[in-house]
Coordinates of C-alpha atoms and ligand atoms in Angstrom, one line a residue:
X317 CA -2.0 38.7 -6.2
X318 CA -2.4 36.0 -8.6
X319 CA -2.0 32.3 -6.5
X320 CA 0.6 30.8 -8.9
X321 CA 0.3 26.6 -9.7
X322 CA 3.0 25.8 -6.7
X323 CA 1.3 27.8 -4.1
X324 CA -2.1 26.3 -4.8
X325 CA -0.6 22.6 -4.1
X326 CA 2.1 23.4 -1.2
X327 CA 1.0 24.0 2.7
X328 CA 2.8 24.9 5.4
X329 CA 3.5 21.6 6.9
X330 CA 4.4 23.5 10.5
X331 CA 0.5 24.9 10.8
X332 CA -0.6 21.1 10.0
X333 CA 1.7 19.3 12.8
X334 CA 4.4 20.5 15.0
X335 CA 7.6 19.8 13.7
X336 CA 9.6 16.7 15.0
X337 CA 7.3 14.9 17.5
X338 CA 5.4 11.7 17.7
X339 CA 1.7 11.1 18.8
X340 CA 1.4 9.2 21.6
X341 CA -1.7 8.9 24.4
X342 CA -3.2 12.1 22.5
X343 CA 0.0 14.4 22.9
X344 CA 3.0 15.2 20.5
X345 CA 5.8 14.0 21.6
X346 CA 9.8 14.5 21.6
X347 CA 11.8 11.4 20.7
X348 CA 13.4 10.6 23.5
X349 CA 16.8 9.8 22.2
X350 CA 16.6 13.6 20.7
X351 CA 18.0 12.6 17.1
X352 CA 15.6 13.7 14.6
X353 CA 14.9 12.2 10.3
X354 CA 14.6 15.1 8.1
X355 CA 11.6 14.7 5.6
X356 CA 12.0 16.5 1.9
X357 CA 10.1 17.0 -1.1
X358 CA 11.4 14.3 -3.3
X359 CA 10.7 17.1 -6.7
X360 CA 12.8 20.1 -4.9
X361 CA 14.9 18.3 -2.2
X362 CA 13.0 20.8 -0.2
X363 CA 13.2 20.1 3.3
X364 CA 9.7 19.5 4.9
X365 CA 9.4 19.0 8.0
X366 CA 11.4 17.0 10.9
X367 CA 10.3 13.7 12.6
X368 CA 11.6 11.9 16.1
X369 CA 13.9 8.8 15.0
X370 CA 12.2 6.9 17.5
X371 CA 13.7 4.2 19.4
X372 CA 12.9 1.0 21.6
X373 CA 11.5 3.4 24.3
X374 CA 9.5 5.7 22.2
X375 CA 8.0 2.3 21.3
X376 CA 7.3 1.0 24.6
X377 CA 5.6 4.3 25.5
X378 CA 3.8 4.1 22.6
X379 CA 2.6 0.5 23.7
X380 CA 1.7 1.4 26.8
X381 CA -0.3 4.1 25.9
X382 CA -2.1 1.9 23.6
X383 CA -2.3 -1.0 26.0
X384 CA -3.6 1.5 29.0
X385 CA -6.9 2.8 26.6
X386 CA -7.3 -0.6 25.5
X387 CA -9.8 -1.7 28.0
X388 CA -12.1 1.2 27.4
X389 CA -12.2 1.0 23.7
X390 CA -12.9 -2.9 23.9
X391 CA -15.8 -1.5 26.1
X392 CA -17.1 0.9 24.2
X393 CA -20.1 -0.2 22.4
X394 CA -19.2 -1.1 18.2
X395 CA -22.2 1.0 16.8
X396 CA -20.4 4.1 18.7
X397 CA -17.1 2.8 17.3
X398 CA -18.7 2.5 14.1
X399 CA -19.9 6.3 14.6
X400 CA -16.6 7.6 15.9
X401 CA -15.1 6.4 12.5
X402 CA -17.7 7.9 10.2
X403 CA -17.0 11.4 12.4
X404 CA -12.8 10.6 11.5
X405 CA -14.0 9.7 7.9
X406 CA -15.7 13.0 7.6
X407 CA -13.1 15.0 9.3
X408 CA -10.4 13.4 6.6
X409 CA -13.0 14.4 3.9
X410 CA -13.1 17.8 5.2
X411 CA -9.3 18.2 5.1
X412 CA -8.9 15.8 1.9
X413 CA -6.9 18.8 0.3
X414 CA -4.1 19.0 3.3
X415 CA -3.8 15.2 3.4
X416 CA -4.0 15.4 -0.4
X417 CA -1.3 18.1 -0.8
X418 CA 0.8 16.6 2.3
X419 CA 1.1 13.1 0.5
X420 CA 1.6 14.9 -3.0
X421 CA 4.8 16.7 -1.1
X422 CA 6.3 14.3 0.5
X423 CA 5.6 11.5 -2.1
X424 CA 6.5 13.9 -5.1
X425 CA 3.4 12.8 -6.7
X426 CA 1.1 15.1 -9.1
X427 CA -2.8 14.7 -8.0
X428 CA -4.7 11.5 -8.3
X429 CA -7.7 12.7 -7.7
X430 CA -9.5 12.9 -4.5
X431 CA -7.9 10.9 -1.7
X432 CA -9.3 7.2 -1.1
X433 CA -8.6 7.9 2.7
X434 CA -12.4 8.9 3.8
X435 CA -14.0 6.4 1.7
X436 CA -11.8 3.3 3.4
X437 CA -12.5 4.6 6.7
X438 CA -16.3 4.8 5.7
X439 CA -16.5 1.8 4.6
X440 CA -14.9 0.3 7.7
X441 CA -17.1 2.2 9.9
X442 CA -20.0 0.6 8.5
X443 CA -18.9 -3.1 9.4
X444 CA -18.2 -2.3 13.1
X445 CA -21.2 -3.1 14.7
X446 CA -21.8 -5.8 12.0
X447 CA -19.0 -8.7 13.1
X448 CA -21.2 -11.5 14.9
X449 CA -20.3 -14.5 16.7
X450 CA -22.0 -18.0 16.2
X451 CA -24.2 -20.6 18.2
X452 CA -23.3 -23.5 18.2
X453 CA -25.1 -26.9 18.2
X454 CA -25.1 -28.8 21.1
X455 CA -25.1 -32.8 22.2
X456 CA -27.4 -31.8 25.2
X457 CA -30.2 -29.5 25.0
X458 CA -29.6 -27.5 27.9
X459 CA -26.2 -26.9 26.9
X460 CA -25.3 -23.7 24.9
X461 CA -22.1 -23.2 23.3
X462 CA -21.4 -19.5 21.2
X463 CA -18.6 -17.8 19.4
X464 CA -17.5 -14.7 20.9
X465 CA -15.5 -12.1 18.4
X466 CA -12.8 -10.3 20.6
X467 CA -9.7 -8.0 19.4
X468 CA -7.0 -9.0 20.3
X469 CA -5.3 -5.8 22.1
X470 CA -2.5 -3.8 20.8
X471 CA -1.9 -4.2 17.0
X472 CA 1.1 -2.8 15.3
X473 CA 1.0 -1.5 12.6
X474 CA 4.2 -1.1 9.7
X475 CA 3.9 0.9 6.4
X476 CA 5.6 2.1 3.1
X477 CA 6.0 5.7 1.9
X478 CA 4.2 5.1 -1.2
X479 CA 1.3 6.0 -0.6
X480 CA 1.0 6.5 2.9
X481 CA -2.4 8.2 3.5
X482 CA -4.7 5.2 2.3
X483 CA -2.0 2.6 3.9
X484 CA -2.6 4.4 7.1
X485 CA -6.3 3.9 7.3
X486 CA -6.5 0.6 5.8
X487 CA -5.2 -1.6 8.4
X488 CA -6.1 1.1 11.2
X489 CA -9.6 1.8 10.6
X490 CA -10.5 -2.3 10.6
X491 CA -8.4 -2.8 14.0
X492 CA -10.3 0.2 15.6
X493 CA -13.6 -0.7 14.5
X494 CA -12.8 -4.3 15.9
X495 CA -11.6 -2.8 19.3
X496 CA -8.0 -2.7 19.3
X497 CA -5.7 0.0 19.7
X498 CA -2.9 0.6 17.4
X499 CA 0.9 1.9 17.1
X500 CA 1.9 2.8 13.5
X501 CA 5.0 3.0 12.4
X502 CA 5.3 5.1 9.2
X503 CA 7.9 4.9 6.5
X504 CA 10.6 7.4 7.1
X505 CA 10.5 9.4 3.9
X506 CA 7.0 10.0 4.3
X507 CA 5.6 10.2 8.0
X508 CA 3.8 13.6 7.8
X509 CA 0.4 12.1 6.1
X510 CA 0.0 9.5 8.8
X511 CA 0.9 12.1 11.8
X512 CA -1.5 14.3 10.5
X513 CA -4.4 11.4 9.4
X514 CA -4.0 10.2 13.5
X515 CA -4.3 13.9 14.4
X516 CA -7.7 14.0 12.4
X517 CA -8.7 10.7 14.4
X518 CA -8.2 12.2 18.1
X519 CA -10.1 15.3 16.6
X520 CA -13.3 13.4 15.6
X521 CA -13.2 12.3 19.2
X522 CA -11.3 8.4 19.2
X523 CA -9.7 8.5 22.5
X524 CA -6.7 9.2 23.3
X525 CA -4.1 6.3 22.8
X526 CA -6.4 4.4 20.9
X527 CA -4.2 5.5 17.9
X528 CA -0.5 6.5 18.2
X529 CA 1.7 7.4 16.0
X530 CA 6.1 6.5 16.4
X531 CA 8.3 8.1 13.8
X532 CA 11.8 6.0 13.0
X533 CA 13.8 3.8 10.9
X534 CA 13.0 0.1 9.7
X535 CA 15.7 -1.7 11.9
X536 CA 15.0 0.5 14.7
X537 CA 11.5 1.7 15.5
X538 CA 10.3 -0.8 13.0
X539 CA 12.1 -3.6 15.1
X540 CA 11.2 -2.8 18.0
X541 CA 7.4 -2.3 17.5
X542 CA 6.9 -6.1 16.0
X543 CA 9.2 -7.5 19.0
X544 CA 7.3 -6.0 22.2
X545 CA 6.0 -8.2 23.9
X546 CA 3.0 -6.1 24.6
X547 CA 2.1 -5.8 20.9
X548 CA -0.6 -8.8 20.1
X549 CA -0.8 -8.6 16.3
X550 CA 1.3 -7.0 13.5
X551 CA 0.3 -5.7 10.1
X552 CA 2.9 -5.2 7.7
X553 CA 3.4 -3.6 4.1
X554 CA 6.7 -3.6 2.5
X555 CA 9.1 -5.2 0.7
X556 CA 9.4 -8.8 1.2
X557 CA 12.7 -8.7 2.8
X558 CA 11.3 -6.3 5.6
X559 CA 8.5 -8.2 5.8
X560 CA 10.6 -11.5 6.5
X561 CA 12.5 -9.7 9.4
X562 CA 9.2 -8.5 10.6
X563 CA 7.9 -12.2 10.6
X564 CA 11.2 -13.8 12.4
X565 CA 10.2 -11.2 15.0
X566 CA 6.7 -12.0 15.3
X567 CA 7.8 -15.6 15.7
X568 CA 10.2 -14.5 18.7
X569 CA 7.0 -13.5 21.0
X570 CA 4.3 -15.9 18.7
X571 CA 1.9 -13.0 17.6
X572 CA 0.1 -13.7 14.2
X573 CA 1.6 -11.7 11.3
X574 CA -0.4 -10.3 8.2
X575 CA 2.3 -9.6 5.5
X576 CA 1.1 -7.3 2.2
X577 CA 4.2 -7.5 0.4
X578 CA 5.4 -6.7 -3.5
X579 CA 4.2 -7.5 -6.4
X580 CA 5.5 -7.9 -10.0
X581 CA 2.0 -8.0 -11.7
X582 CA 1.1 -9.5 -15.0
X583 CA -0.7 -7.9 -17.7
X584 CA -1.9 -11.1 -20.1
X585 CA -3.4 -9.4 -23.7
X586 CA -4.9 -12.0 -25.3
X587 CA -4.7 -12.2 -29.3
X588 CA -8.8 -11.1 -29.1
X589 CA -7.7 -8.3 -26.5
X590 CA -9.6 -5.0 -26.7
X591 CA -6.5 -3.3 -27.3
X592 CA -8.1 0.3 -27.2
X593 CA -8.9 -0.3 -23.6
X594 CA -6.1 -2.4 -22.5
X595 CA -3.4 -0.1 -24.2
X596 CA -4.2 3.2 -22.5
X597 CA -5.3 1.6 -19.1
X598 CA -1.8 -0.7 -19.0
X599 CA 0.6 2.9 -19.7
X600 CA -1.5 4.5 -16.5
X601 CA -1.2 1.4 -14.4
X602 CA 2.6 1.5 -14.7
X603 CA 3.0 5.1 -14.7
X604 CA 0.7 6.1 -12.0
X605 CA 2.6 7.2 -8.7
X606 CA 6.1 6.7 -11.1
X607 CA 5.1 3.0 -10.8
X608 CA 5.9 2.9 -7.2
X609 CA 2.3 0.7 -6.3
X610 CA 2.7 -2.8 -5.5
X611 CA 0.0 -3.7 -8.1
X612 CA 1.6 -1.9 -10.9
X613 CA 1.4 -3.5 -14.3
X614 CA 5.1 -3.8 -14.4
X615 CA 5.1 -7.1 -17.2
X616 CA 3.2 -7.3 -20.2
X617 CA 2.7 -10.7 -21.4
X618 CA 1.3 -10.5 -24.9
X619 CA 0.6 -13.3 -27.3
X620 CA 3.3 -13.2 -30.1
X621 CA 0.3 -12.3 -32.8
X622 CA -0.4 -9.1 -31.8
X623 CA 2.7 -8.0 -29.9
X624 CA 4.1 -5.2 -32.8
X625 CA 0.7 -3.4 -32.8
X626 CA 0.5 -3.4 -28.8
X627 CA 4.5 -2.8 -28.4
X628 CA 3.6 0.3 -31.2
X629 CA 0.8 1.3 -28.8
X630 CA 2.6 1.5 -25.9
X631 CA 5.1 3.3 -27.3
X632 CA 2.7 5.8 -28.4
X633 CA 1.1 5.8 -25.0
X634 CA 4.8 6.3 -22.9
X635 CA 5.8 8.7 -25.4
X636 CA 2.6 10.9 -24.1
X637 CA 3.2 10.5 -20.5
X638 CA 3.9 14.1 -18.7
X639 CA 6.5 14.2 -16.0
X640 CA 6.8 16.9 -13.7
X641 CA 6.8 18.3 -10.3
X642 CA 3.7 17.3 -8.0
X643 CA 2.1 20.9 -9.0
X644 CA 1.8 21.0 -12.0
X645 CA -1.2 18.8 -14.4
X646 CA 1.5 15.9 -15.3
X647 CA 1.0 12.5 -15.0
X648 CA 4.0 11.1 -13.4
X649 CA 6.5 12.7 -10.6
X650 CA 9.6 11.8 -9.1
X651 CA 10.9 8.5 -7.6
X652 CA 11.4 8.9 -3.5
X653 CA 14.1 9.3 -2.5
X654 CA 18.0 9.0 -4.6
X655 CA 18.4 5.6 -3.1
X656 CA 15.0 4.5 -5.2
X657 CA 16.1 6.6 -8.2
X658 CA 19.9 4.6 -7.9
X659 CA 17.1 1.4 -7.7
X660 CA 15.7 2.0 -11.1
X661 CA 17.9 3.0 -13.1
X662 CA 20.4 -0.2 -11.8
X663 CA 17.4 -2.0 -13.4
X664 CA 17.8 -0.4 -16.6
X665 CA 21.2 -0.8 -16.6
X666 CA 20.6 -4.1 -16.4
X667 CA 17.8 -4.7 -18.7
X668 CA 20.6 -3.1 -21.3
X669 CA 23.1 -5.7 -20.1
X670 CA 20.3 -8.5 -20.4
X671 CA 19.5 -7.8 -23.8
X672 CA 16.1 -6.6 -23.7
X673 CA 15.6 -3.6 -26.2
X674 CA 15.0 -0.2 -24.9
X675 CA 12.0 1.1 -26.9
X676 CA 10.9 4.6 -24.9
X677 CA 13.0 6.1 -22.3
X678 CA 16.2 4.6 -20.5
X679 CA 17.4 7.2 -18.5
X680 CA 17.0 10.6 -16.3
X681 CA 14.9 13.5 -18.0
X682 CA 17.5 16.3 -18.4
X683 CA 17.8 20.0 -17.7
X684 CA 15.1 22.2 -15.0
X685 CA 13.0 21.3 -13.1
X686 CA 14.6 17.3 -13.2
X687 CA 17.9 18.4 -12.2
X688 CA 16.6 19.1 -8.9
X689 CA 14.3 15.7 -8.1
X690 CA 14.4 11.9 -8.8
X691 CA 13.2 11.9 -11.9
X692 CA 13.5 8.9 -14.2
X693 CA 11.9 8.3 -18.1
X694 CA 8.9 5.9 -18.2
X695 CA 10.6 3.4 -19.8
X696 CA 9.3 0.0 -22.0
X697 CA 11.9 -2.6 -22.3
X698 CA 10.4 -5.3 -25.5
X699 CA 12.3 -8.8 -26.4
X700 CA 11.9 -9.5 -22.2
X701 CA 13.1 -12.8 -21.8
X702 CA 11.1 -14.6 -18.5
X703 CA 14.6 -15.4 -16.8
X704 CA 15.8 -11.4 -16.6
X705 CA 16.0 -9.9 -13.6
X706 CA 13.5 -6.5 -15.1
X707 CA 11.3 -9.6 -15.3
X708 CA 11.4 -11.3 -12.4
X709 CA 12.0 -8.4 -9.6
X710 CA 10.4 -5.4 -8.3
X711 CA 11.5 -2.4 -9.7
X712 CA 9.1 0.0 -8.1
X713 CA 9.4 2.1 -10.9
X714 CA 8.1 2.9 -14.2
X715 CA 9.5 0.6 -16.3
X716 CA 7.6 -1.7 -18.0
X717 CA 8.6 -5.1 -19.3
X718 CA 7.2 -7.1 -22.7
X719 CA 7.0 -10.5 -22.8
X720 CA 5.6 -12.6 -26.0
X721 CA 4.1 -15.7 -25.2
X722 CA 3.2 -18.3 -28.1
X723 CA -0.3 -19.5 -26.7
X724 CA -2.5 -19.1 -23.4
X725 CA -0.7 -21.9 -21.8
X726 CA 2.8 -19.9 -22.5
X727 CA 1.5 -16.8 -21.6
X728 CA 0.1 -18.6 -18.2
X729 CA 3.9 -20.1 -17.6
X730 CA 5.1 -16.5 -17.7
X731 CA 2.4 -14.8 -15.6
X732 CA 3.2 -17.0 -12.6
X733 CA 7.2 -17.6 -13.2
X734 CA 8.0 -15.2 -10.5
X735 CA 8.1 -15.4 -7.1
X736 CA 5.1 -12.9 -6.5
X737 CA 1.1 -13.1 -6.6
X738 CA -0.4 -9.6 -6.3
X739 CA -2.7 -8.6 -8.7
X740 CA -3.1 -9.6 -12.6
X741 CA -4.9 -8.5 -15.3
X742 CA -6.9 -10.7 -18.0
X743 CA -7.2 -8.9 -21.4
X744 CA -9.7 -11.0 -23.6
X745 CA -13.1 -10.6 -25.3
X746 CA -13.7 -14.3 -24.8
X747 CA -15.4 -14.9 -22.4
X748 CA -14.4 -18.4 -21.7
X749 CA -10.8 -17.7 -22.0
X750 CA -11.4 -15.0 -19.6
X751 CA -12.4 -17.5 -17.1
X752 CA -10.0 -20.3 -18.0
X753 CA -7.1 -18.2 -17.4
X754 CA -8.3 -16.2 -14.4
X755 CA -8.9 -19.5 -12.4
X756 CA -5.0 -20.4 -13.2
X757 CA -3.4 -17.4 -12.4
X758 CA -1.7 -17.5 -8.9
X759 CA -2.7 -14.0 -7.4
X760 CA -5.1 -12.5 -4.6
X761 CA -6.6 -10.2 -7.7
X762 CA -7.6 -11.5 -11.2
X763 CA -9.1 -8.6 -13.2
X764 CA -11.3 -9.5 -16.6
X765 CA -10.3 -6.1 -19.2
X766 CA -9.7 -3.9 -16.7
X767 CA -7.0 -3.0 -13.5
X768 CA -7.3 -3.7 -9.4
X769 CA -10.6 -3.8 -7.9
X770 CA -11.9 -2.2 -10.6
X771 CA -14.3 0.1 -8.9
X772 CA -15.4 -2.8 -7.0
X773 CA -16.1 -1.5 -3.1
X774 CA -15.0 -3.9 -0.3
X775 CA -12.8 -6.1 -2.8
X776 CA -10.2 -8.2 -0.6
X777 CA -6.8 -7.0 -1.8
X778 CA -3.6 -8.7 -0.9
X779 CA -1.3 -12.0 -2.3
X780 CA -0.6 -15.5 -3.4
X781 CA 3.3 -16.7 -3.0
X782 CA 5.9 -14.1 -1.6
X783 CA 3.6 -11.3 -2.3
X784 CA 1.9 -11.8 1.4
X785 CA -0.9 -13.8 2.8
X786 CA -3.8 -11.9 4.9
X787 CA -7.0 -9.8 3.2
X788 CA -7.6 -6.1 3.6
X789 CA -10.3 -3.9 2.7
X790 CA -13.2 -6.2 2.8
X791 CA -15.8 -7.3 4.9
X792 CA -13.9 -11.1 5.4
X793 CA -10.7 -9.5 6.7
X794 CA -12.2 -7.3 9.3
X795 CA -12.5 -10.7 11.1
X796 CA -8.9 -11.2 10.7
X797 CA -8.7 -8.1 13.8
X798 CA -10.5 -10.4 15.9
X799 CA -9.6 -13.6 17.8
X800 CA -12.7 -15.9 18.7
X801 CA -14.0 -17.5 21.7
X802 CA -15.7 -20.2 22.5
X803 CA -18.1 -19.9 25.4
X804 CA -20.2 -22.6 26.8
X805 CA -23.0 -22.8 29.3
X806 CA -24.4 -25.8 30.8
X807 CA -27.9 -24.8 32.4
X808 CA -28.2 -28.1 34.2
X809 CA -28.2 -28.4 37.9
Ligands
LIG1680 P1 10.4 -1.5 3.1 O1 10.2 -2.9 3.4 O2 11.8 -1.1 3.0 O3 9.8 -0.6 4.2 C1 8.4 -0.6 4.6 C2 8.3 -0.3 6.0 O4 9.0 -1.2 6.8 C3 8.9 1.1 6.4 O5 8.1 1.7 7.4 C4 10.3 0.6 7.0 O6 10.8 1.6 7.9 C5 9.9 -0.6 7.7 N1 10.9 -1.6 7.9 C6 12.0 -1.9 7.1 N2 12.8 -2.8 7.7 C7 12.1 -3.2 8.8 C8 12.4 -4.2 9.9 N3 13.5 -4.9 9.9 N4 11.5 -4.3 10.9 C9 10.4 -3.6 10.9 N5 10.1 -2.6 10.0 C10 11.0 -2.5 9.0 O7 9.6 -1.2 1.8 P2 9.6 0.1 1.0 O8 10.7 0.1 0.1 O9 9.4 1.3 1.9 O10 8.2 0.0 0.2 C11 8.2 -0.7 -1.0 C12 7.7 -2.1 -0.9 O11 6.4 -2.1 -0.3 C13 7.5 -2.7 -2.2 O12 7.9 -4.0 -2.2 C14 6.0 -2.7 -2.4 O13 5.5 -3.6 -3.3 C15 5.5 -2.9 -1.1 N6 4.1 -2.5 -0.9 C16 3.1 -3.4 -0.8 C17 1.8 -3.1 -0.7 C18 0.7 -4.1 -0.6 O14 -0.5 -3.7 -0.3 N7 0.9 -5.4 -0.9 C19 1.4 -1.7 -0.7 C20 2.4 -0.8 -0.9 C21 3.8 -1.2 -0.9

């Protein structure tokens, strides 16, 4: 029998995980407070699976299972933590297409290609038996003082739905490879990827309770995770209202916070762009995953003298963007959930209301399959004025705003007039200009002609301003999983 499109990208997601439990101390298990979140396929409203809404005591078992194999892991030696990972990194490459098709169904999105996941926790893997300590110099010669790099214990871990298989890893693999054990606590619309990702980790042979995984809401689960007093250090990725709660409750028991927050990312096109590269590469980094990634290229910022050939190219660009289901070859899927689709198109609504000019899309693609998702048009708004609100907030969406800026020191006002300082990208063939505007741009990431990292390998991502402070990804902010200490021995009798 012929294996049609949909088959070949949908699994059974009860022969991957059983249905409604969490993972804590190596088992699955119930919710204690027995209410459960339903998980769907944001294409079909297909239900998916079931999860626990966990509560404050799912959490504290969860803690204490972490807490309890804290000790051992600490102990364990980090070249066989480092080998431990690379045995999880290989079993995720092994099952990239289930946590491929998993995150496709339950994020909505068609395939990007093979999933980062293996390759972060590789990388990781590599650094754990590579953190070092210092000596120190000493006023006496027989005294020695050193630097000791210790984890700090149980770390807590809070993500987004987005694009939860990578998020998962990214701040789990460093704390691990450090010697911590973690608690996640996965978005609710998209839990399954994480479940299974921890799974994969207790099947490469990471102890039990070194990772656990607690299903839930944000003001529950969430909540209760970053105010336990037996949690030592928090990551968080979110929106930057979650993020502030999160903080407030980190301040409550004084544990350090590490925030990755939103983003409302600049895309500065230079009059000597090289607009056949920027064009196409601009469309994808605002369409990719329906624009819902923090470092999405949501504002243009093009100088006045070439802004009708690069609005005409963008136009040309949107108008080729494929939207579909996450089965078939498309470029862009569905929004999450109907609360994120109500989101976006509020935004356009108020773009509209604003005055900006609607120049492709606007609206909700009509008729099958769109009637049954949340679907939304990739849309360009042109004549953006800086002050808008589809200039200055996070749509997490495809929509795409165009600014025109007189001169590099206009288009440098616009780039950082908002609140956030993700990413950006530089689009110049000048080389000096490339530089002189990349050291005044207030963001974590400044990219020279093209997007992110760039296919740069260890690049610390994360933000200026309200987009966050702290450093994944990178060799510098696997330190940021450790605490030091000072230890001094005077050999004198
Ligand atoms: P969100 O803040 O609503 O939720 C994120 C996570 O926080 C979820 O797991 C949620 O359950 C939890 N949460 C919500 N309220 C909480 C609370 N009071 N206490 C503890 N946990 C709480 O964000 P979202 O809408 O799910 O995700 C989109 C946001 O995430 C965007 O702003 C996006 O830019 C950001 N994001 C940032 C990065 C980054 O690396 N900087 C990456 C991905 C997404």
């Amino acid at each position: 029998m012929a294996v049609s499109q949909r088959d070949e990208a949908t699994l059974e997601v009860g022969s991957l995980l059983p249905d409604g439990h969490h993972l804590i101390g190596g088992e699955w298990v119930a919710g204690r407070g027995g209410e459960t979140i339903a998980v769907s396929n944001p294409a079909t409203g297909e239900l998916l699976a079931s999860v626990p809404r966990g509560d404050r005591d799912d959490i504290a078992e969860a803690v204490t299972a972490a807490a309890a194999a804290f000790p051992a892991w600490r102990d364990t030696s980090p070249s066989v933590r480092g080998q431990l990972l690379l045995r999880w990194a290989e079993l995720c490459r092994e099952h990239s297409r289930e946590i491929d098709v998993l995150e496709r169904m339950e994020v909505g999105r068609p395939t990007w290609g093979p999933s980062p996941v293996p390759g972060i926790i590789t990388f990781t893997a590599g650094l754990a038996d590579k953190v070092t300590g210092q000596t120190l110099p000493s006023a006496v010669p027989d005294v020695v003082g050193m630097t000791l790099r210790e984890p700090w214990g149980v770390c807590g871990v809070i993500i987004p739905w987005n694009a939860p298989g990578p998020l998962t890893v990214q701040d789990t693999a460093p704390a691990l490879a450090m010697g911590n054990t973690v608690v996640i606590k996965p978005a609710e619309d998209a839990p399954l990827t994480p479940l299974l990702i921890a799974k994969l980790a207790l099947d490469a042979g990471i102890p039990p309770g070194v990772i656990n995984v607690v299903t839930g809401y944000g003001g529950e689960a969430g909540d209760a995770l970053s105010r336990h007093p037996g949690v030592r250090r928090m990551s968080f990725t979110g929106s930057p209202e979650s993020g502030s709660r999160v903080m407030e409750a980190c301040a409550s028991h004084l544990i350090p916070v590490h925030l990755e927050l939103g983003g409302k990312s600049p895309q500065v096109v230079l009059r000597d762009a090289p607009l056949e590269k920027a064009i196409p590469t601009i469309v994808r980094s605002i369409t990719l995953n329906t624009g819902q990634i923090c470092a999405a290229g949501s504002r243009v910022v093009v100088d006045e003298k070439i802004h009708d050939r690069v609005v005409e190219g963008l136009a040309e660009g949107f108008e080729k963007v494929t939207v579909g289901p996450w089965y078939e070859q498309v470029d862009m899927g569905p929004l999450i959930s109907a609360k994120q689709q109500e989101r976006v198109l509020g935004y356009l609504e108020s773009g509209r209301e604003e005055g900006a000019k609607v120049i492709v899309g606007g609206g909700k693609p009509q008729g099958e399959p769109f009637d049954r998702g949340y679907f939304v048009q990739p849309t360009i708004f042109d004549q953006v004025e800086p002050d808008m609100r589809i200039a200055q907030e996070e749509i997490f969406g495809p929509v795409l705003s165009v600014l025109s800026a007189d001169d590099e020191d206009e288009a440098l006002r616009i780039a950082n007039g908002t609140r956030y300082g993700l990413v950006s990208s530089v689009w110049t063939n000048d080389v000096g200009k490339a530089i002189r505007v990349a050291r005044r741009i207030q963001a974590g990431q400044v990219s020279i002609n093209t997007l992110w990292s760039g296919g740069v390998i260890g690049a610390p991502f994360g933000g200026y301003k309200s987009s966050g402070f702290g450093r994944t990804v990178s060799a510098e902010s696997i330190l940021d999983y450790t605490q030091t200490k000072t230890v001094v021995i005077d050999g004198r009798r």
